């Protein structure tokens, strides 16, 4: 990814209609919630009856998940909506086609700030961070996601993830650092071939002048950031912000004190991790053992 790339100003904005789609999904979500509460059911109750998880129901009700046609059909019948939800299927289809939103609504602010970043620092504890993923690795991640995604959604999300990586193509690029837990290197997501290609990608990116890649060894007795993965972003001319996501719940953190604490933990984490040179040597070792 070395070399020049599009500036933040050249990144495509969400198409006209994106906000209308979000508003529609939220309105449908409120209807589902009203009907569910009228029936005296919890989100778990409704999910159990429809074959969905509680988190999926919560996401639909909050407008964070696009309501699928089969969901609207089943929920309409079960909740006795009299066609109110079924009739929304055409509107949902038109809204999705018109908006062509590159990222989910809850992710849009983060993606915009990421594209403007002059500093970017990422701690990952489960998988390779999105900005460093190969196409096949990203596809494997989305393909194994639960609940399962349809093929069209998988391919769209893979394209969107790869498009975000342009931030590392810019010159001058952002000052970027990544700390990965050692276990990520050993996890054969997508199979050994995909794993090997991903390790080679990490080696290539870790040698860029604008990227510092560090590995946190599993055998460390102390760990300052057991709270989970996080990202720190500094957009040009603006204060640093943080981003965290757990079990589908995302949060863009702008409170200065909370951001300071995350940055503090990240700094300690980098001090305890292997140096960039030691980290690349470890990645090469793991690759050689495949």
Tab-separated table of C-alpha atoms in Angstrom:
chain	number	residue	atom	x	y	z
A	1	UNK	CA	0.000	0.000	0.000
A	2	UNK	CA	2.977	2.261	-0.236
A	3	UNK	CA	2.759	5.263	-2.474
A	4	UNK	CA	0.299	8.081	-2.920
A	5	UNK	CA	-3.427	7.793	-2.687
A	6	UNK	CA	-6.592	9.863	-2.615
A	7	UNK	CA	-6.856	12.534	0.030
A	8	UNK	CA	-9.635	12.540	2.574
A	9	UNK	CA	-11.452	15.163	0.532
A	10	UNK	CA	-11.471	12.812	-2.459
A	11	UNK	CA	-13.114	9.981	-0.591
A	12	UNK	CA	-16.699	9.432	-1.839
A	13	UNK	CA	-19.461	10.656	0.431
A	14	UNK	CA	-22.518	8.523	1.157
A	15	UNK	CA	-24.985	8.853	-1.699
A	16	UNK	CA	-28.055	11.016	-1.421
A	17	UNK	CA	-30.723	8.983	0.284
A	18	UNK	CA	-28.461	7.432	2.924
A	19	UNK	CA	-30.012	9.445	5.739
A	20	UNK	CA	-33.516	8.675	4.478
A	21	UNK	CA	-32.710	4.965	4.607
A	22	UNK	CA	-31.493	5.256	8.184
A	23	UNK	CA	-34.650	7.144	9.166
A	24	UNK	CA	-36.814	4.468	7.521
A	25	UNK	CA	-35.027	1.628	9.331
A	26	UNK	CA	-35.419	3.449	12.632
A	27	UNK	CA	-39.127	3.988	11.989
A	28	UNK	CA	-39.634	0.298	11.226
A	29	UNK	CA	-37.643	-0.569	14.332
A	30	UNK	CA	-39.920	1.574	16.473
A	31	UNK	CA	-42.932	-0.175	14.981
A	32	UNK	CA	-41.466	-3.587	15.797
A	33	UNK	CA	-40.746	-2.465	19.341
A	34	UNK	CA	-44.267	-1.102	19.818
A	35	UNK	CA	-45.845	-4.303	18.523
A	36	UNK	CA	-43.542	-6.448	20.652
A	37	UNK	CA	-44.293	-4.511	23.820
A	38	UNK	CA	-48.006	-4.614	23.034
A	39	UNK	CA	-47.691	-8.397	22.944
A	40	UNK	CA	-45.971	-8.307	26.330
A	41	UNK	CA	-42.758	-9.888	25.052
A	42	UNK	CA	-39.116	-9.106	25.681
A	43	UNK	CA	-36.614	-8.890	22.848
A	44	UNK	CA	-35.466	-12.386	23.783
A	45	UNK	CA	-39.046	-13.660	23.661
A	46	UNK	CA	-39.540	-12.306	20.161
A	47	UNK	CA	-36.147	-13.564	19.029
A	48	UNK	CA	-36.843	-17.062	20.301
A	49	UNK	CA	-40.154	-17.198	18.466
A	50	UNK	CA	-38.658	-15.915	15.203
A	51	UNK	CA	-35.398	-17.841	15.360
A	52	UNK	CA	-33.258	-14.733	15.873
A	53	UNK	CA	-30.906	-13.730	18.651
A	54	UNK	CA	-31.835	-11.083	21.212
A	55	UNK	CA	-29.070	-8.831	19.879
A	56	UNK	CA	-30.500	-9.055	16.357
A	57	UNK	CA	-33.920	-7.942	17.583
A	58	UNK	CA	-32.307	-5.104	19.510
A	59	UNK	CA	-30.375	-3.991	16.414
A	60	UNK	CA	-33.513	-3.988	14.253
A	61	UNK	CA	-35.484	-2.017	16.831
A	62	UNK	CA	-32.743	0.600	17.048
A	63	UNK	CA	-32.505	0.916	13.265
A	64	UNK	CA	-28.959	-0.393	13.193
A	65	UNK	CA	-29.741	-3.487	11.152
A	66	UNK	CA	-31.522	-3.480	7.812
A	67	UNK	CA	-34.787	-5.411	8.322
A	68	UNK	CA	-34.741	-8.325	5.895
A	69	UNK	CA	-37.916	-9.319	3.955
A	70	UNK	CA	-38.182	-12.696	5.706
A	71	UNK	CA	-37.944	-10.994	9.088
A	72	UNK	CA	-40.680	-8.509	8.215
A	73	UNK	CA	-42.944	-11.288	6.958
A	74	UNK	CA	-42.464	-13.458	10.037
A	75	UNK	CA	-42.702	-10.591	12.522
A	76	UNK	CA	-45.856	-9.252	10.856
A	77	UNK	CA	-47.610	-12.619	11.194
A	78	UNK	CA	-46.388	-13.313	14.710
A	79	UNK	CA	-47.154	-9.862	16.097
A	80	UNK	CA	-50.469	-9.507	14.313
A	81	UNK	CA	-49.379	-6.361	12.494
A	82	UNK	CA	-52.016	-6.828	9.777
A	83	UNK	CA	-49.581	-6.191	6.925
A	84	UNK	CA	-47.993	-3.063	8.442
A	85	UNK	CA	-44.517	-4.605	8.437
A	86	UNK	CA	-44.924	-6.609	5.231
A	87	UNK	CA	-45.841	-3.545	3.229
A	88	UNK	CA	-42.551	-1.918	4.266
A	89	UNK	CA	-40.510	-4.476	2.297
A	90	UNK	CA	-40.661	-2.512	-0.946
A	91	UNK	CA	-39.709	0.717	0.829
A	92	UNK	CA	-36.737	-1.009	2.453
A	93	UNK	CA	-35.583	-2.364	-0.902
A	94	UNK	CA	-35.820	1.043	-2.561
A	95	UNK	CA	-34.055	2.735	0.344
A	96	UNK	CA	-31.164	0.284	0.218
A	97	UNK	CA	-30.784	0.680	-3.558
A	98	UNK	CA	-30.955	4.471	-3.409
A	99	UNK	CA	-28.631	5.003	-0.481
A	100	UNK	CA	-25.764	2.670	-1.413
A	101	UNK	CA	-24.277	3.412	1.990
A	102	UNK	CA	-20.660	2.251	2.026
A	103	UNK	CA	-20.719	1.504	5.738
A	104	UNK	CA	-23.450	0.789	8.293
A	105	UNK	CA	-24.942	3.979	9.724
A	106	UNK	CA	-23.374	3.448	13.141
A	107	UNK	CA	-19.923	3.167	11.500
A	108	UNK	CA	-20.120	6.176	9.210
A	109	UNK	CA	-18.767	8.793	11.625
A	110	UNK	CA	-15.816	6.591	12.492
A	111	UNK	CA	-15.039	5.840	8.830
A	112	UNK	CA	-15.093	9.562	8.027
A	113	UNK	CA	-12.724	10.412	10.882
A	114	UNK	CA	-10.488	7.496	9.963
A	115	UNK	CA	-10.126	8.881	6.443
A	116	UNK	CA	-9.107	12.283	7.853
A	117	UNK	CA	-6.705	10.952	10.475
A	118	UNK	CA	-3.168	12.277	10.865
A	119	UNK	CA	-2.625	9.750	13.664
A	120	UNK	CA	-4.139	6.280	13.935
A	121	UNK	CA	-3.453	3.745	16.690
A	122	UNK	CA	-5.155	0.350	16.854
A	123	UNK	CA	-5.123	-2.415	19.460
A	124	UNK	CA	-6.642	-5.721	18.299
A	125	UNK	CA	-7.081	-8.820	20.434
A	126	UNK	CA	-9.125	-11.194	18.243
A	127	UNK	CA	-8.450	-10.677	14.536
A	128	UNK	CA	-6.176	-8.692	12.261
A	129	UNK	CA	-7.445	-5.080	12.150
A	130	UNK	CA	-9.480	-4.191	9.085
A	131	UNK	CA	-6.920	-1.758	7.663
A	132	UNK	CA	-4.350	-4.557	7.482
A	133	UNK	CA	-6.535	-7.393	6.193
A	134	UNK	CA	-6.112	-9.124	2.854
A	135	UNK	CA	-9.182	-9.540	0.672
A	136	UNK	CA	-9.416	-13.282	1.381
A	137	UNK	CA	-8.985	-12.778	5.122
A	138	UNK	CA	-11.720	-10.118	5.168
A	139	UNK	CA	-14.013	-12.391	3.160
A	140	UNK	CA	-13.399	-15.247	5.610
A	141	UNK	CA	-14.226	-12.967	8.555
A	142	UNK	CA	-17.525	-11.847	7.049
A	143	UNK	CA	-18.404	-15.350	5.821
A	144	UNK	CA	-18.169	-16.844	9.313
A	145	UNK	CA	-20.044	-14.008	10.998
A	146	UNK	CA	-23.080	-15.089	13.007
A	147	UNK	CA	-25.850	-14.740	12.088
A	148	UNK	CA	-24.761	-15.600	8.560
A	149	UNK	CA	-24.692	-12.874	5.922
A	150	UNK	CA	-25.894	-13.365	2.360
A	151	UNK	CA	-23.272	-13.436	-0.392
A	152	UNK	CA	-24.144	-9.980	-1.725
A	153	UNK	CA	-23.678	-8.431	1.715
A	154	UNK	CA	-20.397	-10.271	2.234
A	155	UNK	CA	-18.955	-9.012	-1.040
A	156	UNK	CA	-20.148	-5.466	-0.406
A	157	UNK	CA	-18.555	-5.411	3.029
A	158	UNK	CA	-15.308	-6.827	1.680
A	159	UNK	CA	-15.207	-4.063	-0.945
A	160	UNK	CA	-15.948	-1.424	1.669
A	161	UNK	CA	-13.251	-2.742	3.992
A	162	UNK	CA	-10.641	-2.716	1.249
A	163	UNK	CA	-11.710	0.792	0.218
A	164	UNK	CA	-10.998	2.035	3.747
A	165	UNK	CA	-7.394	0.929	3.406
A	166	UNK	CA	-6.704	3.888	1.121
A	167	UNK	CA	-5.899	5.813	4.307
A	168	UNK	CA	-2.547	4.007	4.392
A	169	UNK	CA	-1.907	4.836	0.707
A	170	UNK	CA	-1.851	8.580	1.220
A	171	UNK	CA	1.358	10.568	1.242
A	172	UNK	CA	2.056	11.834	3.704
A	173	UNK	CA	0.100	9.097	5.396
A	174	UNK	CA	-1.064	9.154	8.986
A	175	UNK	CA	1.326	8.164	11.739
A	176	UNK	CA	-0.017	4.678	12.339
A	177	UNK	CA	0.685	2.040	14.954
A	178	UNK	CA	-0.917	-1.353	15.479
A	179	UNK	CA	-0.615	-3.687	18.445
A	180	UNK	CA	-1.819	-7.253	17.828
A	181	UNK	CA	-2.123	-10.040	20.349
A	182	UNK	CA	0.168	-12.942	19.460
A	183	UNK	CA	-2.758	-15.355	19.228
A	184	UNK	CA	-3.966	-13.498	16.123
A	185	UNK	CA	-0.885	-14.663	14.232
A	186	UNK	CA	-1.608	-18.318	15.002
A	187	UNK	CA	-5.353	-18.309	14.305
A	188	UNK	CA	-5.838	-19.890	10.814
A	189	UNK	CA	-8.894	-17.908	9.788
A	190	UNK	CA	-9.892	-18.949	6.292
A	191	UNK	CA	-7.386	-21.825	6.268
A	192	UNK	CA	-3.598	-22.060	6.189
A	193	UNK	CA	-3.312	-20.485	2.744
A	194	UNK	CA	-5.270	-17.397	3.785
A	195	UNK	CA	-3.320	-17.250	7.043
A	196	UNK	CA	0.018	-17.357	5.219
A	197	UNK	CA	-1.000	-14.588	2.807
A	198	UNK	CA	-2.206	-12.476	5.725
A	199	UNK	CA	1.090	-12.898	7.577
A	200	UNK	CA	2.954	-11.814	4.439
A	201	UNK	CA	0.685	-8.777	4.263
A	202	UNK	CA	1.554	-7.903	7.871
A	203	UNK	CA	5.250	-8.166	7.073
A	204	UNK	CA	4.873	-5.872	4.068
A	205	UNK	CA	2.821	-3.259	5.871
A	206	UNK	CA	4.948	-3.469	9.003
A	207	UNK	CA	7.953	-2.379	6.940
A	208	UNK	CA	6.302	0.836	5.744
A	209	UNK	CA	7.909	3.970	7.147
A	210	UNK	CA	4.517	5.259	8.280
A	211	UNK	CA	3.461	2.061	10.076
A	212	UNK	CA	4.708	0.568	13.329
A	213	UNK	CA	3.457	-2.954	13.954
A	214	UNK	CA	3.921	-4.590	17.343
A	215	UNK	CA	2.961	-7.969	18.767
A	216	UNK	CA	1.878	-8.440	22.387
A	217	UNK	CA	3.249	-11.847	23.476
A	218	UNK	CA	0.817	-14.243	25.101
A	219	UNK	CA	3.291	-15.103	27.865
A	220	UNK	CA	3.301	-11.579	29.350
A	221	UNK	CA	2.280	-11.751	33.012
A	222	UNK	CA	0.803	-8.248	32.992
A	223	UNK	CA	-1.571	-6.617	30.546
A	224	UNK	CA	-2.775	-2.983	30.795
A	225	UNK	CA	-5.621	-3.270	28.303
A	226	UNK	CA	-7.725	-6.272	29.273
A	227	UNK	CA	-10.827	-4.157	28.624
A	228	UNK	CA	-10.770	-5.065	24.928
A	229	UNK	CA	-9.889	-3.744	21.490
A	230	UNK	CA	-9.860	-0.032	20.761
A	231	UNK	CA	-8.807	2.546	18.177
A	232	UNK	CA	-7.433	6.048	18.709
A	233	UNK	CA	-7.834	8.606	15.914
A	234	UNK	CA	-6.575	12.174	15.583
A	235	UNK	CA	-8.271	13.979	12.684
A	236	UNK	CA	-6.337	16.916	11.224
A	237	UNK	CA	-6.810	20.037	13.343
A	238	UNK	CA	-9.051	18.264	15.853
A	239	UNK	CA	-8.782	16.501	19.180
A	240	UNK	CA	-8.091	12.814	19.483
A	241	UNK	CA	-11.103	10.483	19.689
A	242	UNK	CA	-11.458	6.785	20.465
A	243	UNK	CA	-13.596	3.997	19.088
A	244	UNK	CA	-14.580	0.692	20.668
A	245	UNK	CA	-16.907	-2.105	19.646
A	246	UNK	CA	-18.076	-5.069	21.707
A	247	UNK	CA	-20.599	-7.684	20.542
A	248	UNK	CA	-21.943	-5.389	17.844
A	249	UNK	CA	-22.248	-2.401	20.185
A	250	UNK	CA	-20.095	0.423	18.852
A	251	UNK	CA	-19.101	3.645	20.543
A	252	UNK	CA	-17.307	6.715	19.248
A	253	UNK	CA	-15.744	8.223	22.368
A	254	UNK	CA	-15.090	11.978	22.390
A	255	UNK	CA	-15.008	12.749	26.112
A	256	UNK	CA	-11.423	14.030	26.682
A	257	UNK	CA	-10.911	12.190	29.982
A	258	UNK	CA	-12.135	8.856	28.611
A	259	UNK	CA	-9.969	9.270	25.515
A	260	UNK	CA	-6.982	10.121	27.721
A	261	UNK	CA	-7.413	6.922	29.722
A	262	UNK	CA	-7.591	4.785	26.579
A	263	UNK	CA	-4.507	6.533	25.193
A	264	UNK	CA	-2.686	5.960	28.491
A	265	UNK	CA	-3.445	2.243	28.440
A	266	UNK	CA	-2.389	2.035	24.809
A	267	UNK	CA	0.927	3.699	25.588
A	268	UNK	CA	1.666	1.203	28.365
A	269	UNK	CA	0.629	-1.631	26.061
A	270	UNK	CA	3.128	-0.534	23.407
A	271	UNK	CA	5.869	-0.396	26.017
A	272	UNK	CA	5.138	-3.979	27.096
A	273	UNK	CA	4.795	-5.386	23.566
A	274	UNK	CA	7.652	-6.537	21.371
A	275	UNK	CA	9.464	-3.823	19.440
A	276	UNK	CA	8.518	-3.441	15.761
A	277	UNK	CA	11.694	-5.279	14.700
A	278	UNK	CA	11.096	-8.099	17.190
A	279	UNK	CA	7.470	-8.275	16.077
A	280	UNK	CA	8.360	-8.699	12.412
A	281	UNK	CA	10.792	-11.438	13.403
A	282	UNK	CA	8.009	-13.245	15.275
A	283	UNK	CA	5.653	-12.960	12.288
A	284	UNK	CA	8.374	-14.368	10.014
A	285	UNK	CA	8.867	-17.256	12.457
A	286	UNK	CA	5.160	-18.098	12.534
A	287	UNK	CA	4.992	-17.898	8.744
A	288	UNK	CA	7.967	-20.230	8.408
A	289	UNK	CA	6.270	-22.797	10.637
A	290	UNK	CA	3.129	-23.076	8.493
